[in-house]
PDB file of C-alpha atoms and ligand atoms in Angstrom:
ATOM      1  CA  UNK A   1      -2.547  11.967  11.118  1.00 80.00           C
ATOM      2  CA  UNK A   2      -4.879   8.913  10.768  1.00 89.00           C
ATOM      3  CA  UNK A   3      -3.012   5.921  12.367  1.00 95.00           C
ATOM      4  CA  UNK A   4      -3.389   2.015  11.084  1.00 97.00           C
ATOM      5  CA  UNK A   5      -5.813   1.420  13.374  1.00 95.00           C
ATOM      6  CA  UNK A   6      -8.367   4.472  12.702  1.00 95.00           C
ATOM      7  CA  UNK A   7      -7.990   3.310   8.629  1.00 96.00           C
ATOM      8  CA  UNK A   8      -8.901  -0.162   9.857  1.00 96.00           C
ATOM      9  CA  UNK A   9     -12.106   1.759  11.791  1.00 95.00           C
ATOM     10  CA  UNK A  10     -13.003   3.049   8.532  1.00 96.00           C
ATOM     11  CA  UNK A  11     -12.005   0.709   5.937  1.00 96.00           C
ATOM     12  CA  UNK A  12     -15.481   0.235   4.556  1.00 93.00           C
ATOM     13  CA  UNK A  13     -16.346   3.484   4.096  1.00 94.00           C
ATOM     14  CA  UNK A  14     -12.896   5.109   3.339  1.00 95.00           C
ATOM     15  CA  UNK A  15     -11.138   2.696   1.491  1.00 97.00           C
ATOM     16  CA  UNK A  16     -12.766   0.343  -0.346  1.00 97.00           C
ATOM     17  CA  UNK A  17     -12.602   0.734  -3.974  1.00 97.00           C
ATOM     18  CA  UNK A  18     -15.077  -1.836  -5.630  1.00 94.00           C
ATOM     19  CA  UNK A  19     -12.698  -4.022  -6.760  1.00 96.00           C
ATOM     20  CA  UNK A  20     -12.787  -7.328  -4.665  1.00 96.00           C
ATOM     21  CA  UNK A  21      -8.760  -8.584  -5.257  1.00 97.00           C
ATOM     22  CA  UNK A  22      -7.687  -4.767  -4.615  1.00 98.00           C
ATOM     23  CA  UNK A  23      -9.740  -3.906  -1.361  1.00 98.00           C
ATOM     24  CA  UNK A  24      -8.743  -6.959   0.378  1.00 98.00           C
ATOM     25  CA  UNK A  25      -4.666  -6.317  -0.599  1.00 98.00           C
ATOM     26  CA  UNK A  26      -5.664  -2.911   1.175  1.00 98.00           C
ATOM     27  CA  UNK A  27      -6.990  -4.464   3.863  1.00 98.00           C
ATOM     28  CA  UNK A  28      -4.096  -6.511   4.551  1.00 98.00           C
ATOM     29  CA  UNK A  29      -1.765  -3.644   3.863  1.00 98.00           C
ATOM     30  CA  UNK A  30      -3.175  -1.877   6.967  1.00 98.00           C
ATOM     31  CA  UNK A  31      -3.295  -5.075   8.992  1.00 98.00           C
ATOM     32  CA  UNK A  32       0.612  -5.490   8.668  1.00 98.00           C
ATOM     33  CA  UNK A  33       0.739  -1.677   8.961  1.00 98.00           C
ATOM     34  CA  UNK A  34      -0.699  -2.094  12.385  1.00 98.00           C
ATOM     35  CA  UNK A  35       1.129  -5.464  13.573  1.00 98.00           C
ATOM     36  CA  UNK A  36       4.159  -3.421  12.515  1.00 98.00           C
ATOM     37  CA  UNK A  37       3.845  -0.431  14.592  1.00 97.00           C
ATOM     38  CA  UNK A  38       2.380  -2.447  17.731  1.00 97.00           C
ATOM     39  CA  UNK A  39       5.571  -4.884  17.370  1.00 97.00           C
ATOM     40  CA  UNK A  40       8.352  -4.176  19.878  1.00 96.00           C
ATOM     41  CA  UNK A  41      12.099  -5.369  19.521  1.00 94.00           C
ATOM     42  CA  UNK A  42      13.732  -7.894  17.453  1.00 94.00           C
ATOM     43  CA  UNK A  43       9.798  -8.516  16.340  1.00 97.00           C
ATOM     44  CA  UNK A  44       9.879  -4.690  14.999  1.00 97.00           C
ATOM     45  CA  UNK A  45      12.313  -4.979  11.836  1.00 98.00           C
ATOM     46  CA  UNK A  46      10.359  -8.931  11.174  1.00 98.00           C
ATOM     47  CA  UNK A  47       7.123  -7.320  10.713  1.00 98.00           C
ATOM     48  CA  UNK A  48       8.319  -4.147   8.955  1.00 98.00           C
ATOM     49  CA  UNK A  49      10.065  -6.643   6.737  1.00 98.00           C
ATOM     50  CA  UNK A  50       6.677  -8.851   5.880  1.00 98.00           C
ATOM     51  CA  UNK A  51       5.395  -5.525   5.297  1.00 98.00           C
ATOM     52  CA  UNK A  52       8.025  -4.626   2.692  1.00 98.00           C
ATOM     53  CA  UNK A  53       7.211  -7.585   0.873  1.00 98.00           C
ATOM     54  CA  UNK A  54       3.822  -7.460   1.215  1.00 98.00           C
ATOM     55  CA  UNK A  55       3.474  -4.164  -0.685  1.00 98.00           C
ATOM     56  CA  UNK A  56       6.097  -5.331  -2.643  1.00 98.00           C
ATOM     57  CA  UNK A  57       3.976  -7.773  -4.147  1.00 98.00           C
ATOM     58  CA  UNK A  58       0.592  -5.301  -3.849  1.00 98.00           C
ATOM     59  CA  UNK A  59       2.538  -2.808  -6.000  1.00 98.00           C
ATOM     60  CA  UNK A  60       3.886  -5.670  -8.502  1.00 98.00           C
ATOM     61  CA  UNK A  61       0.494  -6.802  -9.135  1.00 98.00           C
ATOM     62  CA  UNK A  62      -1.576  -3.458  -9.487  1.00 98.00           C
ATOM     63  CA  UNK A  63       1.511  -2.557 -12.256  1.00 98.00           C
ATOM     64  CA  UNK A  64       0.807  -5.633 -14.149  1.00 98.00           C
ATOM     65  CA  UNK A  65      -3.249  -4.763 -14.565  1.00 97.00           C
ATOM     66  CA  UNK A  66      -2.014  -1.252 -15.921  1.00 98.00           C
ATOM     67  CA  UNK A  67       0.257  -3.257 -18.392  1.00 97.00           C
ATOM     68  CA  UNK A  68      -2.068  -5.367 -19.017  1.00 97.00           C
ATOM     69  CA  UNK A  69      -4.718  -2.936 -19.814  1.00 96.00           C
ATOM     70  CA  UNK A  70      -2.859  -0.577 -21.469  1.00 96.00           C
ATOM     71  CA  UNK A  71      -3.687   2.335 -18.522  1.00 97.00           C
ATOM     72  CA  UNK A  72      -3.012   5.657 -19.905  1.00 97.00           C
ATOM     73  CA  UNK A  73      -1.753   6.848 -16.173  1.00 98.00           C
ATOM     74  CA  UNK A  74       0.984   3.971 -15.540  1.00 98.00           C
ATOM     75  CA  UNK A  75       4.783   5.186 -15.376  1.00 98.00           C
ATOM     76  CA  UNK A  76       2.878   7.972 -12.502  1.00 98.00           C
ATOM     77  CA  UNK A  77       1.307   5.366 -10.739  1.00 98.00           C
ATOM     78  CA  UNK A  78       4.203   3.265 -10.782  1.00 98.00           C
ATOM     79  CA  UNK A  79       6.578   6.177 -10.163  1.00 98.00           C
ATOM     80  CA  UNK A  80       4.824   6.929  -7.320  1.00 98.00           C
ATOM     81  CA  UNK A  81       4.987   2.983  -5.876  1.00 98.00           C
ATOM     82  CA  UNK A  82       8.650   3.094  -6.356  1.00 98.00           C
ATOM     83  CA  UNK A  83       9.625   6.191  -4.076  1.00 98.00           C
ATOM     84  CA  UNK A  84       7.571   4.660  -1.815  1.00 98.00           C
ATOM     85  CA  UNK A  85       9.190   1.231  -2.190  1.00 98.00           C
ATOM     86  CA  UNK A  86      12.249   2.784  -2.036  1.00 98.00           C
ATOM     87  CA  UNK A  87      11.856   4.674   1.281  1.00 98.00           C
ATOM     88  CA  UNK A  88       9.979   1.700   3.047  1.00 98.00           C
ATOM     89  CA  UNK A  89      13.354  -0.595   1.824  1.00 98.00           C
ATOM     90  CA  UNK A  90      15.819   1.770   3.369  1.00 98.00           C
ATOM     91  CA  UNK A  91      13.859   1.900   6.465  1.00 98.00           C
ATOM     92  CA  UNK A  92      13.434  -2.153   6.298  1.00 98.00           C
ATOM     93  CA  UNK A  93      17.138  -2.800   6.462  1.00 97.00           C
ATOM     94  CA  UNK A  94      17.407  -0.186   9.343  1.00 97.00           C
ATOM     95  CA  UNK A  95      14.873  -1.634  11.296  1.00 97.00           C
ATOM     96  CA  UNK A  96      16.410  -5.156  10.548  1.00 96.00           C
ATOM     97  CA  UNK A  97      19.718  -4.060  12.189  1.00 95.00           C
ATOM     98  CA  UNK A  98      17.803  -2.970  15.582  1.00 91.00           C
ATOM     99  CA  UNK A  99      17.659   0.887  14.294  1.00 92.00           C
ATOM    100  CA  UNK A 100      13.947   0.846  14.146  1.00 94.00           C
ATOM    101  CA  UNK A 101      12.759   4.515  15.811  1.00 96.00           C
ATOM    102  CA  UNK A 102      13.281   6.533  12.076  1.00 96.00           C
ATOM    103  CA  UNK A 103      11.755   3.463  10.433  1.00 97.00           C
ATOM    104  CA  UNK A 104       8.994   3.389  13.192  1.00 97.00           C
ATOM    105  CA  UNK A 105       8.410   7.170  13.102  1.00 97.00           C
ATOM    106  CA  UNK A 106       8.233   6.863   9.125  1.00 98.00           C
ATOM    107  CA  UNK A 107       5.301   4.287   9.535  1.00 98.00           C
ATOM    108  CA  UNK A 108       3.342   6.718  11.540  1.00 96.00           C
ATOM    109  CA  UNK A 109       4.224   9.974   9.963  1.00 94.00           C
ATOM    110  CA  UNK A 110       4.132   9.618   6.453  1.00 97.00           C
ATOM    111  CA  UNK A 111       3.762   5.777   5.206  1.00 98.00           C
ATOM    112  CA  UNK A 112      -0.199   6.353   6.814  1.00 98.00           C
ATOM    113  CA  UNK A 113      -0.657   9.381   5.126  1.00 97.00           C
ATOM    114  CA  UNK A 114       0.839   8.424   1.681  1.00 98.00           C
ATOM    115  CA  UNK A 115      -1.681   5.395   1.631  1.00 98.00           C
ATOM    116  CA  UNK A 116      -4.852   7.843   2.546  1.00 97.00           C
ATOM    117  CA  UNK A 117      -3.867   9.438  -0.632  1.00 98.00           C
ATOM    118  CA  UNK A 118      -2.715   7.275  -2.775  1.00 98.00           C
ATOM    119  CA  UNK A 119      -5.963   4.921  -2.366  1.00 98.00           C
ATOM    120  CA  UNK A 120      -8.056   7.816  -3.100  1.00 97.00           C
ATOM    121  CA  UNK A 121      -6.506   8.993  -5.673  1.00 98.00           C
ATOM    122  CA  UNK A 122      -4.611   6.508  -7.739  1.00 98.00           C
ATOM    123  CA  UNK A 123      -5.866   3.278  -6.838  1.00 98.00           C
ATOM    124  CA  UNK A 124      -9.096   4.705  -6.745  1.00 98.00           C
ATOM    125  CA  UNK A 125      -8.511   6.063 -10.623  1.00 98.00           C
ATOM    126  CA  UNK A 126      -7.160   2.307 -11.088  1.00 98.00           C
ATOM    127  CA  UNK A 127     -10.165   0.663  -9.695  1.00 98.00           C
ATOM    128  CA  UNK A 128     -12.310   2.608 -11.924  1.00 97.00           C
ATOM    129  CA  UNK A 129     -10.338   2.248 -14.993  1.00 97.00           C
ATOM    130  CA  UNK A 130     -10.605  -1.807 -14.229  1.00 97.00           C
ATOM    131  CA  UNK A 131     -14.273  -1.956 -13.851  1.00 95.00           C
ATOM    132  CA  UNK A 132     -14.612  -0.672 -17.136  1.00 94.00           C
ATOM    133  CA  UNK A 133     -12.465  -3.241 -18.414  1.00 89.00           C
ATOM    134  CA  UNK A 134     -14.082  -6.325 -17.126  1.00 81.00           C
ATOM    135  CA  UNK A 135     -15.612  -8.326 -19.831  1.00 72.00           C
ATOM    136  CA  UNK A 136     -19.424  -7.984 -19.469  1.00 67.00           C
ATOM    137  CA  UNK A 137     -19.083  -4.261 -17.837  1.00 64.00           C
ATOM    138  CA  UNK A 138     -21.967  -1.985 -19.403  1.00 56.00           C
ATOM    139  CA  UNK A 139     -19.753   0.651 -20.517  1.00 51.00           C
ATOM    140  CA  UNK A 140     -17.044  -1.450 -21.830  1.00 44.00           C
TER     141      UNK A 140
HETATM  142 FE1  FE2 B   1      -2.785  -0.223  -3.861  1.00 50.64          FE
HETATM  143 FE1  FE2 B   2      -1.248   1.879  -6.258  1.00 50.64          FE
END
């Protein structure tokens, strides 16, 4: 199970995706990630809840490049965002109202692992499909 920390490690060479405005959101996304799961307390459901509207806004704005260039694999991608917005919401409001060790062991277990994937796969499918798209891009 990789934790926020080890991604960080690796970012470079794991998770950048060649699109400047994307890697750094992904960057960030594991910085909160790992403020998150180092915070302890009343500081545990604040962080969680800067993360919530961090990738609130990270999935808002990768959703409105697919609109806005027509991707073919959109209503996945942002079906897949949702559950995940979803989860990390119900988890936010716990952890908000001091019941943070299901929202805690969430971060760790499966919000870490979700992201390995989904950057791999989908955003990296994204970040392709948006190079291509750039005005002045050979193939496009
Ligand atoms: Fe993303
Ligand atoms: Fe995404």
């Amino acid at each position: 199970m990789p934790s926020p920390n080890d991604m960080l490690q690796c970012f470079e060479a794991s998770y950048t995706l060649g699109n400047a405005e994307m890697d750094k959101t992904h960057h960030e996304f594991l910085v909160l990630c790992l403020e998150t799961s180092n915070a302890q307390g009343a500081e545990f459901g604040e962080k969680f809840k800067v993360l919530f509207e961090h990738t609130s806004q990270h999935f808002a704005e990768e959703e409105a490049w697919m609109k806005a260039t027509s991707y073919p694999a959109l209503s996945e991608h942002r079906a897949n965002h949702q559950r995940t917005l979803g989860d990390m919401d119900r988890f936010c409001q716990r952890a908000l109202t001091g019941r943070g060790a299901m929202a805690r062991a969430w971060l760790s277990d499966n919000l870490m692992s979700w992201f390995d994937l989904h950057a791999k796969t989908m955003d990296s499918a994204l970040a392709a499909h948006l190079k291509l798209k750039q005005p002045g891009s050979q193939d496009g």
